[in-house]
Short mmCIF file of the N, C-alpha and C atoms (twelve columns), coordinates in Angstrom:
data_MODEL
# 
_entry.id   MODEL 
# 
loop_
_atom_site.group_PDB 
_atom_site.id 
_atom_site.type_symbol 
_atom_site.label_atom_id 
_atom_site.label_alt_id 
_atom_site.label_comp_id 
_atom_site.label_asym_id 
_atom_site.label_seq_id 
_atom_site.Cartn_x 
_atom_site.Cartn_y 
_atom_site.Cartn_z 
_atom_site.pdbx_PDB_model_num 
ATOM 1   N N  . MET A 1  -15.531 17.891 43.976 1 
ATOM 2   C CA . MET A 1  -15.043 17.174 42.727 1 
ATOM 3   C C  . MET A 1  -15.461 18.146 41.522 1 
ATOM 4   N N  . ALA A 2  -14.448 18.555 40.812 1 
ATOM 5   C CA . ALA A 2  -14.850 19.297 39.598 1 
ATOM 6   C C  . ALA A 2  -15.175 18.445 38.487 1 
ATOM 7   N N  . ALA A 3  -16.048 18.911 37.597 1 
ATOM 8   C CA . ALA A 3  -16.394 18.194 36.322 1 
ATOM 9   C C  . ALA A 3  -15.335 18.336 35.377 1 
ATOM 10  N N  . GLU A 4  -15.108 17.336 34.577 1 
ATOM 11  C CA . GLU A 4  -14.129 17.428 33.462 1 
ATOM 12  C C  . GLU A 4  -14.650 18.226 32.372 1 
ATOM 13  N N  . ILE A 5  -13.865 19.098 31.862 1 
ATOM 14  C CA . ILE A 5  -14.291 20.009 30.719 1 
ATOM 15  C C  . ILE A 5  -13.561 19.454 29.433 1 
ATOM 16  N N  . SER A 6  -14.382 19.266 28.496 1 
ATOM 17  C CA . SER A 6  -13.811 18.828 27.141 1 
ATOM 18  C C  . SER A 6  -13.052 19.993 26.514 1 
ATOM 19  N N  . SER A 7  -12.158 19.714 25.612 1 
ATOM 20  C CA . SER A 7  -11.338 20.743 24.887 1 
ATOM 21  C C  . SER A 7  -12.008 21.189 23.702 1 
ATOM 22  N N  . THR A 8  -13.112 20.423 23.326 1 
ATOM 23  C CA . THR A 8  -13.926 20.939 22.125 1 
ATOM 24  C C  . THR A 8  -15.418 20.991 22.502 1 
ATOM 25  N N  . ILE A 9  -16.078 21.713 21.523 1 
ATOM 26  C CA . ILE A 9  -17.498 21.908 21.681 1 
ATOM 27  C C  . ILE A 9  -18.167 21.592 20.280 1 
ATOM 28  N N  . LYS A 10 -19.460 21.425 20.322 1 
ATOM 29  C CA . LYS A 10 -20.285 21.123 19.170 1 
ATOM 30  C C  . LYS A 10 -20.821 22.481 18.716 1 
ATOM 31  N N  . ALA A 11 -20.792 22.774 17.490 1 
ATOM 32  C CA . ALA A 11 -21.263 24.050 16.935 1 
ATOM 33  C C  . ALA A 11 -21.644 24.077 15.455 1 
ATOM 34  N N  . TRP A 12 -22.756 24.786 15.229 1 
ATOM 35  C CA . TRP A 12 -23.198 25.120 13.853 1 
ATOM 36  C C  . TRP A 12 -22.375 26.327 13.476 1 
ATOM 37  N N  . THR A 13 -21.647 26.235 12.395 1 
ATOM 38  C CA . THR A 13 -20.780 27.375 11.892 1 
ATOM 39  C C  . THR A 13 -21.189 27.706 10.362 1 
ATOM 40  N N  . TYR A 14 -20.692 28.798 9.972  1 
ATOM 41  C CA . TYR A 14 -20.703 29.152 8.567  1 
ATOM 42  C C  . TYR A 14 -19.519 30.104 8.334  1 
ATOM 43  N N  . SER A 15 -18.889 29.991 7.073  1 
ATOM 44  C CA . SER A 15 -17.784 30.760 6.703  1 
ATOM 45  C C  . SER A 15 -17.986 31.615 5.468  1 
ATOM 46  N N  . GLU A 16 -19.252 31.575 4.982  1 
ATOM 47  C CA . GLU A 16 -19.609 32.357 3.761  1 
ATOM 48  C C  . GLU A 16 -21.035 32.731 3.871  1 
ATOM 49  N N  . TYR A 17 -21.456 33.723 3.214  1 
ATOM 50  C CA . TYR A 17 -22.826 34.143 3.140  1 
ATOM 51  C C  . TYR A 17 -23.752 33.330 2.280  1 
ATOM 52  N N  . GLY A 18 -24.918 33.111 2.722  1 
ATOM 53  C CA . GLY A 18 -25.829 32.337 1.800  1 
ATOM 54  C C  . GLY A 18 -27.062 31.840 2.745  1 
ATOM 55  N N  . HIS A 19 -27.867 31.046 2.093  1 
ATOM 56  C CA . HIS A 19 -29.076 30.431 2.721  1 
ATOM 57  C C  . HIS A 19 -28.543 29.395 3.721  1 
ATOM 58  N N  . SER A 20 -29.216 29.205 4.812  1 
ATOM 59  C CA . SER A 20 -28.698 28.265 5.893  1 
ATOM 60  C C  . SER A 20 -28.602 26.880 5.353  1 
ATOM 61  N N  . VAL A 21 -29.456 26.313 4.519  1 
ATOM 62  C CA . VAL A 21 -29.292 24.950 3.984  1 
ATOM 63  C C  . VAL A 21 -27.961 24.849 3.157  1 
ATOM 64  N N  . ASP A 22 -27.419 25.893 2.619  1 
ATOM 65  C CA . ASP A 22 -26.251 25.813 1.781  1 
ATOM 66  C C  . ASP A 22 -25.053 26.165 2.679  1 
ATOM 67  N N  . VAL A 23 -25.006 26.980 3.609  1 
ATOM 68  C CA . VAL A 23 -23.882 27.361 4.371  1 
ATOM 69  C C  . VAL A 23 -23.560 26.917 5.703  1 
ATOM 70  N N  . LEU A 24 -24.758 26.469 6.402  1 
ATOM 71  C CA . LEU A 24 -24.452 26.007 7.848  1 
ATOM 72  C C  . LEU A 24 -23.949 24.609 7.814  1 
ATOM 73  N N  . LYS A 25 -22.841 24.433 8.594  1 
ATOM 74  C CA . LYS A 25 -22.166 23.203 8.780  1 
ATOM 75  C C  . LYS A 25 -22.199 22.770 10.218 1 
ATOM 76  N N  . PHE A 26 -22.465 21.552 10.578 1 
ATOM 77  C CA . PHE A 26 -22.256 21.086 11.947 1 
ATOM 78  C C  . PHE A 26 -20.920 20.566 12.221 1 
ATOM 79  N N  . ASP A 27 -20.155 21.082 13.130 1 
ATOM 80  C CA . ASP A 27 -18.808 20.652 13.543 1 
ATOM 81  C C  . ASP A 27 -18.750 20.223 14.976 1 
ATOM 82  N N  . PRO A 28 -18.616 18.847 15.231 1 
ATOM 83  C CA . PRO A 28 -18.566 18.352 16.601 1 
ATOM 84  C C  . PRO A 28 -17.252 18.625 17.316 1 
ATOM 85  N N  . ASN A 29 -16.293 19.207 16.723 1 
ATOM 86  C CA . ASN A 29 -14.936 19.396 17.319 1 
ATOM 87  C C  . ASN A 29 -14.408 20.805 17.063 1 
ATOM 88  N N  . VAL A 30 -15.138 21.759 17.429 1 
ATOM 89  C CA . VAL A 30 -14.710 23.054 17.468 1 
ATOM 90  C C  . VAL A 30 -13.862 23.381 18.817 1 
ATOM 91  N N  . PRO A 31 -12.602 23.954 18.692 1 
ATOM 92  C CA . PRO A 31 -11.872 24.182 19.948 1 
ATOM 93  C C  . PRO A 31 -12.652 24.946 20.959 1 
ATOM 94  N N  . LEU A 32 -12.613 24.622 22.185 1 
ATOM 95  C CA . LEU A 32 -13.166 25.548 23.288 1 
ATOM 96  C C  . LEU A 32 -12.440 26.842 23.327 1 
ATOM 97  N N  . PRO A 33 -13.149 27.882 23.291 1 
ATOM 98  C CA . PRO A 33 -12.668 29.243 23.445 1 
ATOM 99  C C  . PRO A 33 -11.860 29.311 24.760 1 
ATOM 100 N N  . ASP A 34 -10.766 30.096 24.766 1 
ATOM 101 C CA . ASP A 34 -9.941  30.440 25.961 1 
ATOM 102 C C  . ASP A 34 -10.957 31.207 26.900 1 
ATOM 103 N N  . VAL A 35 -10.886 30.851 28.178 1 
ATOM 104 C CA . VAL A 35 -11.648 31.600 29.192 1 
ATOM 105 C C  . VAL A 35 -10.669 32.381 30.075 1 
ATOM 106 N N  . LYS A 36 -10.872 33.743 30.170 1 
ATOM 107 C CA . LYS A 36 -9.980  34.496 30.903 1 
ATOM 108 C C  . LYS A 36 -10.425 34.527 32.380 1 
ATOM 109 N N  . ASP A 37 -9.584  34.926 33.203 1 
ATOM 110 C CA . ASP A 37 -9.797  35.078 34.763 1 
ATOM 111 C C  . ASP A 37 -11.082 35.731 35.178 1 
ATOM 112 N N  . ASP A 38 -11.554 36.700 34.286 1 
ATOM 113 C CA . ASP A 38 -12.783 37.453 34.587 1 
ATOM 114 C C  . ASP A 38 -13.870 36.932 33.813 1 
ATOM 115 N N  . GLN A 39 -13.927 35.776 33.323 1 
ATOM 116 C CA . GLN A 39 -14.982 35.252 32.526 1 
ATOM 117 C C  . GLN A 39 -15.402 33.830 33.084 1 
ATOM 118 N N  . VAL A 40 -16.523 33.375 32.655 1 
ATOM 119 C CA . VAL A 40 -17.031 32.084 33.161 1 
ATOM 120 C C  . VAL A 40 -17.570 31.296 31.902 1 
ATOM 121 N N  . LEU A 41 -17.411 30.010 32.005 1 
ATOM 122 C CA . LEU A 41 -17.800 29.081 30.927 1 
ATOM 123 C C  . LEU A 41 -19.190 28.393 31.386 1 
ATOM 124 N N  . ILE A 42 -20.151 28.524 30.642 1 
ATOM 125 C CA . ILE A 42 -21.455 27.926 30.750 1 
ATOM 126 C C  . ILE A 42 -21.762 26.818 29.821 1 
ATOM 127 N N  . LYS A 43 -22.607 25.899 30.184 1 
ATOM 128 C CA . LYS A 43 -22.988 24.760 29.295 1 
ATOM 129 C C  . LYS A 43 -24.430 25.172 28.803 1 
ATOM 130 N N  . VAL A 44 -24.582 25.206 27.514 1 
ATOM 131 C CA . VAL A 44 -25.807 25.612 26.866 1 
ATOM 132 C C  . VAL A 44 -26.600 24.421 26.506 1 
ATOM 133 N N  . ALA A 45 -27.788 24.355 27.053 1 
ATOM 134 C CA . ALA A 45 -28.687 23.173 26.818 1 
ATOM 135 C C  . ALA A 45 -29.482 23.327 25.602 1 
ATOM 136 N N  . ALA A 46 -29.816 24.541 25.140 1 
ATOM 137 C CA . ALA A 46 -30.600 24.938 23.897 1 
ATOM 138 C C  . ALA A 46 -30.344 26.419 23.551 1 
ATOM 139 N N  . ALA A 47 -30.511 26.635 22.204 1 
ATOM 140 C CA . ALA A 47 -30.238 27.884 21.745 1 
ATOM 141 C C  . ALA A 47 -31.195 28.171 20.505 1 
ATOM 142 N N  . SER A 48 -31.334 29.351 20.137 1 
ATOM 143 C CA . SER A 48 -32.134 29.647 19.014 1 
ATOM 144 C C  . SER A 48 -31.541 30.809 18.091 1 
ATOM 145 N N  . LEU A 49 -32.175 31.100 16.988 1 
ATOM 146 C CA . LEU A 49 -31.716 32.184 16.118 1 
ATOM 147 C C  . LEU A 49 -32.587 33.341 16.164 1 
ATOM 148 N N  . ASN A 50 -32.143 34.601 16.372 1 
ATOM 149 C CA . ASN A 50 -32.984 35.693 16.204 1 
ATOM 150 C C  . ASN A 50 -33.061 36.148 14.731 1 
ATOM 151 N N  . PRO A 51 -34.019 36.878 14.409 1 
ATOM 152 C CA . PRO A 51 -34.130 37.347 12.985 1 
ATOM 153 C C  . PRO A 51 -32.787 37.911 12.350 1 
ATOM 154 N N  . ILE A 52 -32.136 38.759 13.356 1 
ATOM 155 C CA . ILE A 52 -30.914 39.373 12.878 1 
ATOM 156 C C  . ILE A 52 -29.840 38.406 12.574 1 
ATOM 157 N N  . ASP A 53 -29.835 37.264 13.178 1 
ATOM 158 C CA . ASP A 53 -28.830 36.158 12.951 1 
ATOM 159 C C  . ASP A 53 -28.891 35.598 11.563 1 
ATOM 160 N N  . TYR A 54 -30.169 35.197 11.113 1 
ATOM 161 C CA . TYR A 54 -30.127 34.618 9.737  1 
ATOM 162 C C  . TYR A 54 -29.953 35.670 8.729  1 
ATOM 163 N N  . LYS A 55 -30.467 36.937 8.974  1 
ATOM 164 C CA . LYS A 55 -30.222 38.002 8.046  1 
ATOM 165 C C  . LYS A 55 -28.742 38.345 7.854  1 
ATOM 166 N N  . ARG A 56 -28.014 38.283 8.902  1 
ATOM 167 C CA . ARG A 56 -26.479 38.450 8.800  1 
ATOM 168 C C  . ARG A 56 -26.003 37.259 8.017  1 
ATOM 169 N N  . MET A 57 -26.403 35.983 8.266  1 
ATOM 170 C CA . MET A 57 -25.873 34.842 7.526  1 
ATOM 171 C C  . MET A 57 -26.229 34.939 6.104  1 
ATOM 172 N N  . GLU A 58 -27.304 35.504 5.701  1 
ATOM 173 C CA . GLU A 58 -27.645 35.647 4.300  1 
ATOM 174 C C  . GLU A 58 -27.095 36.793 3.651  1 
ATOM 175 N N  . GLY A 59 -26.208 37.680 4.406  1 
ATOM 176 C CA . GLY A 59 -25.469 38.714 3.820  1 
ATOM 177 C C  . GLY A 59 -26.216 39.991 3.798  1 
ATOM 178 N N  . GLY A 60 -27.161 40.142 4.608  1 
ATOM 179 C CA . GLY A 60 -27.930 41.457 4.723  1 
ATOM 180 C C  . GLY A 60 -27.260 42.658 5.294  1 
ATOM 181 N N  . PHE A 61 -26.114 42.407 5.919  1 
ATOM 182 C CA . PHE A 61 -25.343 43.486 6.525  1 
ATOM 183 C C  . PHE A 61 -23.804 43.518 6.091  1 
ATOM 184 N N  . LYS A 62 -23.577 42.992 4.876  1 
ATOM 185 C CA . LYS A 62 -22.199 42.840 4.317  1 
ATOM 186 C C  . LYS A 62 -21.467 44.173 4.424  1 
ATOM 187 N N  . ALA A 63 -22.218 45.254 4.135  1 
ATOM 188 C CA . ALA A 63 -21.538 46.497 3.941  1 
ATOM 189 C C  . ALA A 63 -21.003 47.142 5.401  1 
ATOM 190 N N  . SER A 64 -21.713 46.715 6.357  1 
ATOM 191 C CA . SER A 64 -21.345 47.251 7.663  1 
ATOM 192 C C  . SER A 64 -20.887 46.203 8.696  1 
ATOM 193 N N  . ASP A 65 -20.911 44.980 8.276  1 
ATOM 194 C CA . ASP A 65 -20.641 43.714 9.078  1 
ATOM 195 C C  . ASP A 65 -19.070 43.611 9.239  1 
ATOM 196 N N  . SER A 66 -18.663 42.950 10.318 1 
ATOM 197 C CA . SER A 66 -17.216 42.510 10.422 1 
ATOM 198 C C  . SER A 66 -17.032 41.321 9.607  1 
ATOM 199 N N  . PRO A 67 -15.835 41.083 9.170  1 
ATOM 200 C CA . PRO A 67 -15.531 39.962 8.153  1 
ATOM 201 C C  . PRO A 67 -15.858 38.633 8.803  1 
ATOM 202 N N  . LEU A 68 -16.289 37.692 8.018  1 
ATOM 203 C CA . LEU A 68 -16.408 36.366 8.621  1 
ATOM 204 C C  . LEU A 68 -15.104 35.718 8.742  1 
ATOM 205 N N  . PRO A 69 -15.083 34.796 9.736  1 
ATOM 206 C CA . PRO A 69 -13.826 34.106 10.034 1 
ATOM 207 C C  . PRO A 69 -13.312 33.221 8.853  1 
# 
């Protein structure tokens, strides 16, 4: 019996550069990404930020970074 997969996921997102307390937003209804035939979908129980992640969020790599969504 296959487990039912929700069409949305919970995620912390940001759409502008700045300090985490100002730009991070919790969204409990982010659409589930499309999974291609050669990919798998995993359930994440816990995650963390690496130093590069918060430096990017604060705009430390604006000159060489890809645009924010």
